[in-house]
Backbone as a ProteinNet text record, in pm:
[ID]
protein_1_A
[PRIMARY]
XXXXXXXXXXXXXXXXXXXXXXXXXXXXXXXXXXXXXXXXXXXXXXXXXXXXXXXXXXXXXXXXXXXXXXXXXXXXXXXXXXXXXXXXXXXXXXXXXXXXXXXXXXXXXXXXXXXXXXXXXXXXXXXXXXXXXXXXXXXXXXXXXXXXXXXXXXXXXXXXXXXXXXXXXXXXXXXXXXXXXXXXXXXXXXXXXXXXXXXXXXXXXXXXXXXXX
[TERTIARY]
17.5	22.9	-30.5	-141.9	-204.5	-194.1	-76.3	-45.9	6.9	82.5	126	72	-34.5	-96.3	-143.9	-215.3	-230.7	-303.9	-392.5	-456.5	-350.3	-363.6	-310.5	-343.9	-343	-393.7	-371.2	-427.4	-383.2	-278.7	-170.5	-50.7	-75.2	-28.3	-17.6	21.4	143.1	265	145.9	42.8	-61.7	-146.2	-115.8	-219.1	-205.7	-115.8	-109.8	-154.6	-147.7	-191.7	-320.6	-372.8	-523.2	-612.9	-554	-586.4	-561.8	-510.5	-504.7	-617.5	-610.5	-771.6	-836	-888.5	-1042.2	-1085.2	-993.5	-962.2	-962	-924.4	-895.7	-1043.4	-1097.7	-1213.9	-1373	-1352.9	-1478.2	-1559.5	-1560.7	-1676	-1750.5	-1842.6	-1876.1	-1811.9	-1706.5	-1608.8	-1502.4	-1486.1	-1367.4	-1324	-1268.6	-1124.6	-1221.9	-1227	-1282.4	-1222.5	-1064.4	-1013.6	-1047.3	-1157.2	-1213.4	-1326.6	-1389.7	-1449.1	-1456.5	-1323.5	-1284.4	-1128.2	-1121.7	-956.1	-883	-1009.7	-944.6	-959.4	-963.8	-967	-935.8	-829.6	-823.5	-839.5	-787.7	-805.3	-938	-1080.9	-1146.1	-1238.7	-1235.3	-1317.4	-1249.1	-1163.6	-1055.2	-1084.7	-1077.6	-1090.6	-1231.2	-1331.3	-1478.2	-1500.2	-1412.8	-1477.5	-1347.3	-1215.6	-1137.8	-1072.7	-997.3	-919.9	-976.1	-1081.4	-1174.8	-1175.9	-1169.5	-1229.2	-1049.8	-966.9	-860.8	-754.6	-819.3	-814.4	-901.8	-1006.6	-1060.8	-1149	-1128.8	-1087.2	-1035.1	-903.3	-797.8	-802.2	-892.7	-879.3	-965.3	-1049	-1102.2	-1091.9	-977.9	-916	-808	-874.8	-720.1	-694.3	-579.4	-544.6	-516.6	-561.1	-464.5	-326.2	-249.2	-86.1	-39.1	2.8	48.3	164.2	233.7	363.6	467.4	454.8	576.4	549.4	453.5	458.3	329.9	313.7	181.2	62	-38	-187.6	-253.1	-322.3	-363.2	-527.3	-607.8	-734.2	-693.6	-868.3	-873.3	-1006.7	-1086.7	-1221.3	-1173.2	-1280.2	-1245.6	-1421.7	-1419.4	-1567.2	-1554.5	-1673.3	-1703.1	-1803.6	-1799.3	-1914.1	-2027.5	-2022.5	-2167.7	-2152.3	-2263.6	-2235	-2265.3	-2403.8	-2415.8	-2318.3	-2171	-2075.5	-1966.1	-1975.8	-1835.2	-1870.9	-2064.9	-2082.5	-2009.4	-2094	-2047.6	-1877.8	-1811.9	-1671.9	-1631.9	-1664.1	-1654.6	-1618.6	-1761.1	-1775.5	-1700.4	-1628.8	-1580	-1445	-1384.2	-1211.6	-1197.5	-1228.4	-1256.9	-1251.9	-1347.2	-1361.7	-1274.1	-1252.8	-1199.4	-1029.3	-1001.8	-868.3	-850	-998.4	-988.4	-1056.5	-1135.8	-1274.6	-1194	-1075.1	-986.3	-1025.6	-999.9	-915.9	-1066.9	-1164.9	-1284.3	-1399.5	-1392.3	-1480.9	-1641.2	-1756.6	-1878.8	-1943.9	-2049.4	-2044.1	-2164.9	-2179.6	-2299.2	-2406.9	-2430.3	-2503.3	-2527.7	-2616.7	-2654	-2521.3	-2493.8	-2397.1	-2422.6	-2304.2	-2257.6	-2185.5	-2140.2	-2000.2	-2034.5	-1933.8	-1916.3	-1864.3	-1733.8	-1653.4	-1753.5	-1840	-1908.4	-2032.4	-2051.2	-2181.7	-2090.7	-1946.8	-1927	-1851.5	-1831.5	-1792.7	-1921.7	-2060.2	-2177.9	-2149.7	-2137.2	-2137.3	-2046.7	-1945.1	-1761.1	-1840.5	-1929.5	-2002.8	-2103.6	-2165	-2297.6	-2300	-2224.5	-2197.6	-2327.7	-2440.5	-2541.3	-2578.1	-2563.2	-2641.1	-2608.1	-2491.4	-2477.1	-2618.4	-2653.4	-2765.1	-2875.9	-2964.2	-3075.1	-3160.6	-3279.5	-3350	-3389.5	-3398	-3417.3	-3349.9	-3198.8	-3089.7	-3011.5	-3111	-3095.1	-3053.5	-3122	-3064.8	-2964.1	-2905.2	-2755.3	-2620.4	-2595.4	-2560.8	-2391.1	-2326.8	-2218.6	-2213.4	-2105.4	-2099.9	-1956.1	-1963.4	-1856.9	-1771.4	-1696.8	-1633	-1517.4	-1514.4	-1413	-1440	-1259.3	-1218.6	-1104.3	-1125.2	-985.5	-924	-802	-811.1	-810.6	-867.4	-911.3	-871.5	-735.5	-591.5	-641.6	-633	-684.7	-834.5	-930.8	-1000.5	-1051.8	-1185.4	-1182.5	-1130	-1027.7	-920.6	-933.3	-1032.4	-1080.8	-1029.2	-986.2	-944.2	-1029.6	-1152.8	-1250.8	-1340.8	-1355.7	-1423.4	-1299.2	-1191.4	-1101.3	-1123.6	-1102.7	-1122.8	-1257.9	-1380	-1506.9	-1479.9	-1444.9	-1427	-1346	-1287	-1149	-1242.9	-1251.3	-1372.7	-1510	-1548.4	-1680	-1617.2	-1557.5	-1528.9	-1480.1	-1402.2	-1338.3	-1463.1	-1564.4	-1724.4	-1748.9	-1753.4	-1863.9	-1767.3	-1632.3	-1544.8	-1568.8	-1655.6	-1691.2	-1821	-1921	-2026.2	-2145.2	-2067.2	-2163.4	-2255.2	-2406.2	-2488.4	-2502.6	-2494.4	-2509.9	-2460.4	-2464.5	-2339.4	-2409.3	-2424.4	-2465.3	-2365.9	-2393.5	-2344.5	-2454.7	-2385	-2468.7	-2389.8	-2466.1	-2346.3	-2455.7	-2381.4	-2470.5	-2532.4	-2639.6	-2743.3	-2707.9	-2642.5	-2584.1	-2470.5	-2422.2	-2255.1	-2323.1	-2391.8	-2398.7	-2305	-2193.6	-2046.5	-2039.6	-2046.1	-2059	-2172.1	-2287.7	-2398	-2407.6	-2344.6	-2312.5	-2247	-2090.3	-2051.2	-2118.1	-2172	-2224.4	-2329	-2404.6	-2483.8	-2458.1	-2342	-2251.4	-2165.5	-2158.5	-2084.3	-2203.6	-2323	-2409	-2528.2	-2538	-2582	-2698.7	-2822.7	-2918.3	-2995	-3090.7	-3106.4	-3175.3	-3194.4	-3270.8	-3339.7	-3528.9	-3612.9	-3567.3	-3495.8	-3515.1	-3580.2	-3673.2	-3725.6	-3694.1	-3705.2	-3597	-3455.8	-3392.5	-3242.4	-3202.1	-3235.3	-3146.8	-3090.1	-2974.9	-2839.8	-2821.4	-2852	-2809.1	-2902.6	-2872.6	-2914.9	-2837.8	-2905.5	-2834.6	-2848.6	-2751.4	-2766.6	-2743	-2751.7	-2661.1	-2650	-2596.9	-2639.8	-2558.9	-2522.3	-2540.9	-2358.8	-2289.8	-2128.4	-2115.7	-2187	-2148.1	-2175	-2263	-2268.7	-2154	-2176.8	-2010.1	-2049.3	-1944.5	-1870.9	-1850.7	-1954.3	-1996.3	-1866.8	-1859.1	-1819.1	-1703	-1540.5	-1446.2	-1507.4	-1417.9	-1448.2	-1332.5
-5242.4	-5103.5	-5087.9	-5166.1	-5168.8	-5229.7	-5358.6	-5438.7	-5472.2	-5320	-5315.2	-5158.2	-5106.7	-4987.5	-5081	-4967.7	-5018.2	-4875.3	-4949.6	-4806.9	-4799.1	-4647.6	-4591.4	-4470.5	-4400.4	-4275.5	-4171.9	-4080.8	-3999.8	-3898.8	-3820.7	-3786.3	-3609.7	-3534.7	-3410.1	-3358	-3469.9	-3479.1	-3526	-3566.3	-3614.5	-3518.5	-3401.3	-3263.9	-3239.7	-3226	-3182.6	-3315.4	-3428.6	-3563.6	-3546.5	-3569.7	-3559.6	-3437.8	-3297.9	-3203.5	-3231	-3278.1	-3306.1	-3452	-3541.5	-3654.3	-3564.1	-3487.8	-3412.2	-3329.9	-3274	-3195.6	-3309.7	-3388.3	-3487.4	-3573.9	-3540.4	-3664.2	-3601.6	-3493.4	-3365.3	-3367.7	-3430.9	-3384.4	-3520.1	-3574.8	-3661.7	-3795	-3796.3	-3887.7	-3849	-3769.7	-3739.5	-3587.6	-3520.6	-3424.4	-3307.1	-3221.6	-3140.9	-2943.9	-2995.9	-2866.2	-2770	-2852.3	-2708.8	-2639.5	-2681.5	-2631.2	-2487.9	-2540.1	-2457.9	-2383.1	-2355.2	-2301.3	-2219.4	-2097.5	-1996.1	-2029.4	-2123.5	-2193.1	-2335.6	-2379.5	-2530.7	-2580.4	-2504.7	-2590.5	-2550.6	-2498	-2461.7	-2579.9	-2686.6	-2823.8	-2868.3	-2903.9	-2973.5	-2861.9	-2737.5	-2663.1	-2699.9	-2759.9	-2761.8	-2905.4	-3005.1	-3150.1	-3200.7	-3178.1	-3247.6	-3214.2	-3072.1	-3034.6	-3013.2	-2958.2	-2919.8	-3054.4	-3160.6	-3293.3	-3350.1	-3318	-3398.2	-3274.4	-3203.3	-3100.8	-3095	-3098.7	-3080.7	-3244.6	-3339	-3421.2	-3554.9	-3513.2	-3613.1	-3743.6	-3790.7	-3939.8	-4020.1	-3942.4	-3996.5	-3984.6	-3987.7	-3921.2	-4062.2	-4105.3	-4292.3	-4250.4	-4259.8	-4267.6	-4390.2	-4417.3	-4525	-4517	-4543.1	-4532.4	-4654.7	-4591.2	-4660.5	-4756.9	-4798	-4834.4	-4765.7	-4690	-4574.9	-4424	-4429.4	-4306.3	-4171.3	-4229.2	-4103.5	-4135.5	-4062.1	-4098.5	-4081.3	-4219.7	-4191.9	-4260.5	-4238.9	-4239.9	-4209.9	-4161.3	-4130.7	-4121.4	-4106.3	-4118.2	-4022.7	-3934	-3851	-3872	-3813.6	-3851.3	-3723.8	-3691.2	-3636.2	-3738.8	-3737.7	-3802.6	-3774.9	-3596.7	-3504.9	-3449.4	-3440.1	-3351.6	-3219.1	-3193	-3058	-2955.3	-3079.9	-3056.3	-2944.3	-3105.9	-3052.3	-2912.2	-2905.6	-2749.8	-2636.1	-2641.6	-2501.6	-2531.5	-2597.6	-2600	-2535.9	-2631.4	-2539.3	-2419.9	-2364	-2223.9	-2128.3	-2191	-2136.4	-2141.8	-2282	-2302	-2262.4	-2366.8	-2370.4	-2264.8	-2180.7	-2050.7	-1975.8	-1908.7	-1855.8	-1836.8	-1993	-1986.9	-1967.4	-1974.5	-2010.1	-1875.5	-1813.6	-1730.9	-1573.8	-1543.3	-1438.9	-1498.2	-1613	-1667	-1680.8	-1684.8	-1705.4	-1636.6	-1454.6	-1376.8	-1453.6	-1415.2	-1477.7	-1356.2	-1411.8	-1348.9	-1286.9	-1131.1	-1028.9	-1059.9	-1175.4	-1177.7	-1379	-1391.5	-1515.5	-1588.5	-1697.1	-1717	-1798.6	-1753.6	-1763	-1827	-1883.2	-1956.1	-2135	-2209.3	-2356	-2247.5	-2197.1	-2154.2	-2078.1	-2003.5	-1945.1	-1989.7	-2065.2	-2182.6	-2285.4	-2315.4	-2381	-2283.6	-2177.5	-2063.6	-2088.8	-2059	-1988.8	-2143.5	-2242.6	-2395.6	-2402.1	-2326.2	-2335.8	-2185	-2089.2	-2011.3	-2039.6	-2152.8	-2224.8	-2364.8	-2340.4	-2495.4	-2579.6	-2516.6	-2529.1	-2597.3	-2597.1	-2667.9	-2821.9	-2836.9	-2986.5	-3074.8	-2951.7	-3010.7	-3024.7	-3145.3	-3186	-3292.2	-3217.5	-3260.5	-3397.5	-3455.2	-3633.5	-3688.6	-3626.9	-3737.5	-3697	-3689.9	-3710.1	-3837.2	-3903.7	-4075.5	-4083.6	-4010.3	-4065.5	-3964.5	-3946.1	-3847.5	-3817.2	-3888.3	-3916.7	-3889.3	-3840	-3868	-3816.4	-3870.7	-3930.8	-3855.2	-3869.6	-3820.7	-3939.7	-3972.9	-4080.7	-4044.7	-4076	-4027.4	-4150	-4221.8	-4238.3	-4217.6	-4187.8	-4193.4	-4312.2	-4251.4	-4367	-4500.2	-4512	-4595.3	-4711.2	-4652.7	-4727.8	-4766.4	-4776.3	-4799.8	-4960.7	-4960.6	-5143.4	-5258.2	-5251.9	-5323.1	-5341.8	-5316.1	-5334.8	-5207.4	-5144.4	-4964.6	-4914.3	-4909.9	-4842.9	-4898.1	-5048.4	-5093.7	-5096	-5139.7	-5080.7	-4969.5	-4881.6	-4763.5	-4704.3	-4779.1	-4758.9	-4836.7	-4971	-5025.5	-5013.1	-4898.8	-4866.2	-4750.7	-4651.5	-4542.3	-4607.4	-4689.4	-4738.4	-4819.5	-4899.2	-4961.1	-4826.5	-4730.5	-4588	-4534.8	-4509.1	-4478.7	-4568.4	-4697.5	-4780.8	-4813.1	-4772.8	-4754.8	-4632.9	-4535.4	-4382.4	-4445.3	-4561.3	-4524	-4411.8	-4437.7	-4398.7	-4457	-4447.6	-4528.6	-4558.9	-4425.2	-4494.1	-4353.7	-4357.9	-4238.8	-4241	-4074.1	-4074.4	-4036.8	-3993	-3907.6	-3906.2	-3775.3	-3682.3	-3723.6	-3798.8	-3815.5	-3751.6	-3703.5	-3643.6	-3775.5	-3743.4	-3844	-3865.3	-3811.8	-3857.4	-3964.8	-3977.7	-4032.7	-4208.8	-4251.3	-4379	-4489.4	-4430.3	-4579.4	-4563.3	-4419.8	-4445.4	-4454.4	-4439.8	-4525.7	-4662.3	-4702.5	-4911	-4945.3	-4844.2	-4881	-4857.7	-4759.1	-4753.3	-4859	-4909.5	-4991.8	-5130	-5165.4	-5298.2	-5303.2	-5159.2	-5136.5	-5149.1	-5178	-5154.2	-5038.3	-4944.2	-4793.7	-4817.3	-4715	-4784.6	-4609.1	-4619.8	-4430.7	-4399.8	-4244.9	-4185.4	-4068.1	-4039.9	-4026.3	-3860.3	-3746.8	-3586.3	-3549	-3449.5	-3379.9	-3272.1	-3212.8	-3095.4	-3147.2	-3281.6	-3302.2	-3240.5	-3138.6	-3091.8	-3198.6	-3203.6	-3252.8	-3429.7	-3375.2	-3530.8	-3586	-3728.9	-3820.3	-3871.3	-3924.8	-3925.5	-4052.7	-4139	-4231.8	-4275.5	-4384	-4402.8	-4554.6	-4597.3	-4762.2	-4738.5	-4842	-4826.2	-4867.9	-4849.4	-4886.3	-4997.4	-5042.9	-5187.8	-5340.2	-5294.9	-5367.1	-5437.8	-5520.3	-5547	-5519.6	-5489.5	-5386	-5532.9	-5507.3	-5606.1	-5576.2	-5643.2	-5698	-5595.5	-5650.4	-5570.8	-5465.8	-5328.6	-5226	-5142.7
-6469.7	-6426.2	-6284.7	-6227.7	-6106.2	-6024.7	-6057.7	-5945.9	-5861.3	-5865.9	-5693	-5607.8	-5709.8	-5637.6	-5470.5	-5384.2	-5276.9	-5179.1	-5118.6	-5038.5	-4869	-4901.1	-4768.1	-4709	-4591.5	-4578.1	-4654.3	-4669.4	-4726.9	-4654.1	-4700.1	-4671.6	-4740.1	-4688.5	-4706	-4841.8	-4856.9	-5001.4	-5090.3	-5035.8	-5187.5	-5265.7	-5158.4	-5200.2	-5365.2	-5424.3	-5598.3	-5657.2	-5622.1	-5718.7	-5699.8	-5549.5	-5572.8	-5592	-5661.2	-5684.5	-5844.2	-5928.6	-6025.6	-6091.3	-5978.2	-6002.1	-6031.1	-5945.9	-5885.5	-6019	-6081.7	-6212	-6347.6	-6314.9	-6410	-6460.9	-6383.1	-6349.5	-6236.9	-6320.5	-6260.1	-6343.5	-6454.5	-6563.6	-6581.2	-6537.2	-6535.1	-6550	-6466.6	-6487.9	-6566.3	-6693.4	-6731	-6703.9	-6772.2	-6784.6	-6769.8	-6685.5	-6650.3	-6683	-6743.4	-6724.6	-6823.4	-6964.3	-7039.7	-6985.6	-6852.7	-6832	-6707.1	-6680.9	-6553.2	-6597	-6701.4	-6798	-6673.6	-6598.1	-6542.4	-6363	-6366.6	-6216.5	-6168.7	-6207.9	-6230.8	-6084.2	-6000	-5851.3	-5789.8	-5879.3	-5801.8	-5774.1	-5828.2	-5818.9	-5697.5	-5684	-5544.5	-5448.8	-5459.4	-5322	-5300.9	-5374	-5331.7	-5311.1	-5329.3	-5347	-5283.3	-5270.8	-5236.5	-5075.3	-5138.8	-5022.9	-4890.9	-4904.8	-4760.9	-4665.4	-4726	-4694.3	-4617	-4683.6	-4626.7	-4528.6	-4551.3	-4424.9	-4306.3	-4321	-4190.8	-4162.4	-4237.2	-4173.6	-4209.4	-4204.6	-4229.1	-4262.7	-4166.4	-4103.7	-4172.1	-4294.2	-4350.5	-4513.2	-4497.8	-4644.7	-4645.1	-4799	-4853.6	-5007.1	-5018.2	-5142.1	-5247.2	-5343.9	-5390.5	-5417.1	-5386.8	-5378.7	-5538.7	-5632.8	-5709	-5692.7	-5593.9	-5577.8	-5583.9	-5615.8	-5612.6	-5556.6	-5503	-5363.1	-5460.4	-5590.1	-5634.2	-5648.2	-5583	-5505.3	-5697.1	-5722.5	-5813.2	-5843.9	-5719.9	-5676.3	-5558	-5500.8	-5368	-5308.3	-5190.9	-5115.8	-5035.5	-5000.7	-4895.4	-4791.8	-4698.5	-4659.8	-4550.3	-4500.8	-4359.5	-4314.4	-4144.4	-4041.2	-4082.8	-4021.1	-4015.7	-4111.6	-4180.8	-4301.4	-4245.4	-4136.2	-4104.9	-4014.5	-3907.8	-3844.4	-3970.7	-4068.5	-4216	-4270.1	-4326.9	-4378.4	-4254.5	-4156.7	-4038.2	-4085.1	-3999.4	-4070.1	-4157.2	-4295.3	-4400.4	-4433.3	-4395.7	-4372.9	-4299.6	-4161.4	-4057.7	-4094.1	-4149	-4139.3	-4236.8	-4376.7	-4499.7	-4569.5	-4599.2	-4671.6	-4644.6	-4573	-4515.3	-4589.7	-4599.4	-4689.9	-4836.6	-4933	-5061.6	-5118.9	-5035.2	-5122.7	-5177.2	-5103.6	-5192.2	-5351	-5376.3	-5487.9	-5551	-5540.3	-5592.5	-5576.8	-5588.7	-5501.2	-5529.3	-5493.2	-5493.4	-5632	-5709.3	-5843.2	-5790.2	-5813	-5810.8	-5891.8	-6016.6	-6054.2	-6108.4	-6154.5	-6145.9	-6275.2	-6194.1	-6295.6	-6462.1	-6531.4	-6665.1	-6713.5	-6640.3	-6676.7	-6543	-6628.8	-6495	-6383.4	-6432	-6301.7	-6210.9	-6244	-6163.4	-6103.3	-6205.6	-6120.3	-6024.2	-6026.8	-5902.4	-5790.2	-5814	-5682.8	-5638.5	-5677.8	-5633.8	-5506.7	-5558	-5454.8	-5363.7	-5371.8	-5261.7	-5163.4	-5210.8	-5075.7	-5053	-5043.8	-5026.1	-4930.4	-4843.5	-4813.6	-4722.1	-4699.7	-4642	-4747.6	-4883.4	-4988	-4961.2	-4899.5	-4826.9	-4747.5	-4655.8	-4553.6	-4652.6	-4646.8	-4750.2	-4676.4	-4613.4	-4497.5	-4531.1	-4677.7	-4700.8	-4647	-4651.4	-4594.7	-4467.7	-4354.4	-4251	-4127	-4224.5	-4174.8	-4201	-4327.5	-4398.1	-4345.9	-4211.2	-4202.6	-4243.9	-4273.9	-4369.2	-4492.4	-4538.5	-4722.1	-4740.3	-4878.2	-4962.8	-5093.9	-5128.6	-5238.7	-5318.1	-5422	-5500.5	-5593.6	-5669	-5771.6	-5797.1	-5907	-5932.7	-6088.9	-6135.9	-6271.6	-6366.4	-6486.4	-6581.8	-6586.3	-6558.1	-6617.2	-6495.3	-6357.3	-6242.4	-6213.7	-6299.4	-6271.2	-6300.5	-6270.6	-6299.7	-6301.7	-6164.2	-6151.5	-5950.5	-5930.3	-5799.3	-5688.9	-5732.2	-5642.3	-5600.6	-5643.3	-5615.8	-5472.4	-5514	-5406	-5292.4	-5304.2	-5189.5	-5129.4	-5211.3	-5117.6	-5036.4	-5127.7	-5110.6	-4893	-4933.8	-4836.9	-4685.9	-4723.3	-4641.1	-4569.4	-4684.7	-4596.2	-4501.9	-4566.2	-4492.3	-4372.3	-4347	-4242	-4133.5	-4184.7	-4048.1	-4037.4	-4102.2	-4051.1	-3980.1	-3981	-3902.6	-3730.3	-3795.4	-3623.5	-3558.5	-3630.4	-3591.2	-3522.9	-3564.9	-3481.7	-3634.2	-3725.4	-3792.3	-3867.4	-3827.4	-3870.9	-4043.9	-4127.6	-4278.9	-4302.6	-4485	-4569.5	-4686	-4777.7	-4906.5	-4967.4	-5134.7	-5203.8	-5259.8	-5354	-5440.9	-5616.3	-5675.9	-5836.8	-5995	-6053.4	-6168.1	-6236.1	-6241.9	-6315.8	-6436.3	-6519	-6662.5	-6619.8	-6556.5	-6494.4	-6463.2	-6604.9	-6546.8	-6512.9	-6548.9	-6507	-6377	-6325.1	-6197.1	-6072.9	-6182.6	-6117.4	-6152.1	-6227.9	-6175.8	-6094.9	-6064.3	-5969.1	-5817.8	-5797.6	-5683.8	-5629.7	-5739.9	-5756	-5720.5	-5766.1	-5704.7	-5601	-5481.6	-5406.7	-5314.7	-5303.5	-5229.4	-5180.2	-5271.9	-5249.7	-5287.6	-5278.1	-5308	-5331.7	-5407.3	-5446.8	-5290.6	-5313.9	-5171.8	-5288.1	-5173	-5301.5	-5231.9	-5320.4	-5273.3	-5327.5	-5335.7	-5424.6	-5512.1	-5585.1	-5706.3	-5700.7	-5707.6	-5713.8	-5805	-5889	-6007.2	-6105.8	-6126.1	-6190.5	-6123.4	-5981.9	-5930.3	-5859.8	-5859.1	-5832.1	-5674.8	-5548.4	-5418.2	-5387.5	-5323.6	-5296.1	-5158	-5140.4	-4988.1	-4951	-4848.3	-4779.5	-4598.6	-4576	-4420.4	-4421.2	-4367.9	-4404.3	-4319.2	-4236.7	-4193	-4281.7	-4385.2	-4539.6	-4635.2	-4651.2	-4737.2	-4858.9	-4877.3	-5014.2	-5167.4	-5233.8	-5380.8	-5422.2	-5594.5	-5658.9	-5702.8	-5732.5	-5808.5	-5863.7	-5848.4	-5948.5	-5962
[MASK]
+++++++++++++++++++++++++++++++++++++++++++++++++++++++++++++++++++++++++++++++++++++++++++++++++++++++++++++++++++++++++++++++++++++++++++++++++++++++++++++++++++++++++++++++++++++++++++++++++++++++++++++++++++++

């Protein structure tokens, strides 16, 4: 099934596949759409699309062999450049579709709007060294078959041609499959204080990229 997938940039025409990962694979690794019934694209407008819009060049898909993106990495440089952005290009196109809730939220959907008008919650004065970060997704079927560290690898090398010194993410602390993988990709934790939900990691992208995943 995976052996002639293959990483390539990401392509405009990939917008509904990797809006369907992001959905697919939002809930701690799996199927995210009972939690979001009355907003299915509101995970991708907050984790995906922003990223391969405003900036492109750091957006790979896995390409199955036959032209449908079925993993993907998206990244920004600056994370404090991507929030203002965000805020400025970003919002701007989605927040009709997701007004901001008058009262503390009740629902997932509304605990992740409160995050798509918050994009300052990005900036997190620990990870200032790390001024990069990350987003990957691929689905189930493709996984553990080495896609991941590809793509892990594809993004980190267009950072380290940026001149960018090192890169985090942010992954839910229950989500341990994908704290092994990060773990064998080279990432290493970063100490924040009140992380909530998640757990942050990071490493330096001129590092080589461990073992199949």
């Amino acid at each position: 099934m995976t052996s002639r997938a293959v990483i390539r940039p990401y392509r405009p025409e990939d917008r509904d596949a990797v809006y369907d990962i992001c959905v697919r694979t939002g809930h701690e690794g799996g199927d995210a759409r009972h939690l979001y019934p009355d907003a299915l694209e509101l995970l991708p407008d907050i984790f995906a699309g922003p990223y391969a819009t405003l900036e492109p060049g750091l957006a790979f898909v896995v390409d199955d062999g036959g032209g449908r993106a079925v993993g993907y990495i998206v990244g920004a440089a600056d994370t404090a450049v991507f929030a203002a952005r965000f805020r400025e290009e970003w919002l701007p196109k989605v927040e009709h579709r997701y007004p901001r809730p008058v009262d503390d939220p009740r629902t997932p959907t509304e605990e992740m709007i409160g995050l798509l008008h918050n994009p300052e919650r990005m900036i997190v004065p620990e990870l200032a060294g790390y001024p990069a970060h990350l987003h990957i997704d691929l689905l189930p079927e493709y996984q553990r078959a080495g896609h991941g560290r590809e793509l892990m690898r594809t993004l980190l090398d267009a950072l380290a041609r940026g001149g960018v010194p090192a890169v985090h993410l942010g992954m839910v602390t229950a989500n341990t499959a994908a704290r092994a993988f990060y773990d064998r990709v080279g990432f290493h934790e970063i100490a924040v204080p009140d992380p909530g939900p998640l757990t942050y990691l990071g490493r330096e992208p001129f590092q080589k990229v461990g073992a199949a995943v």
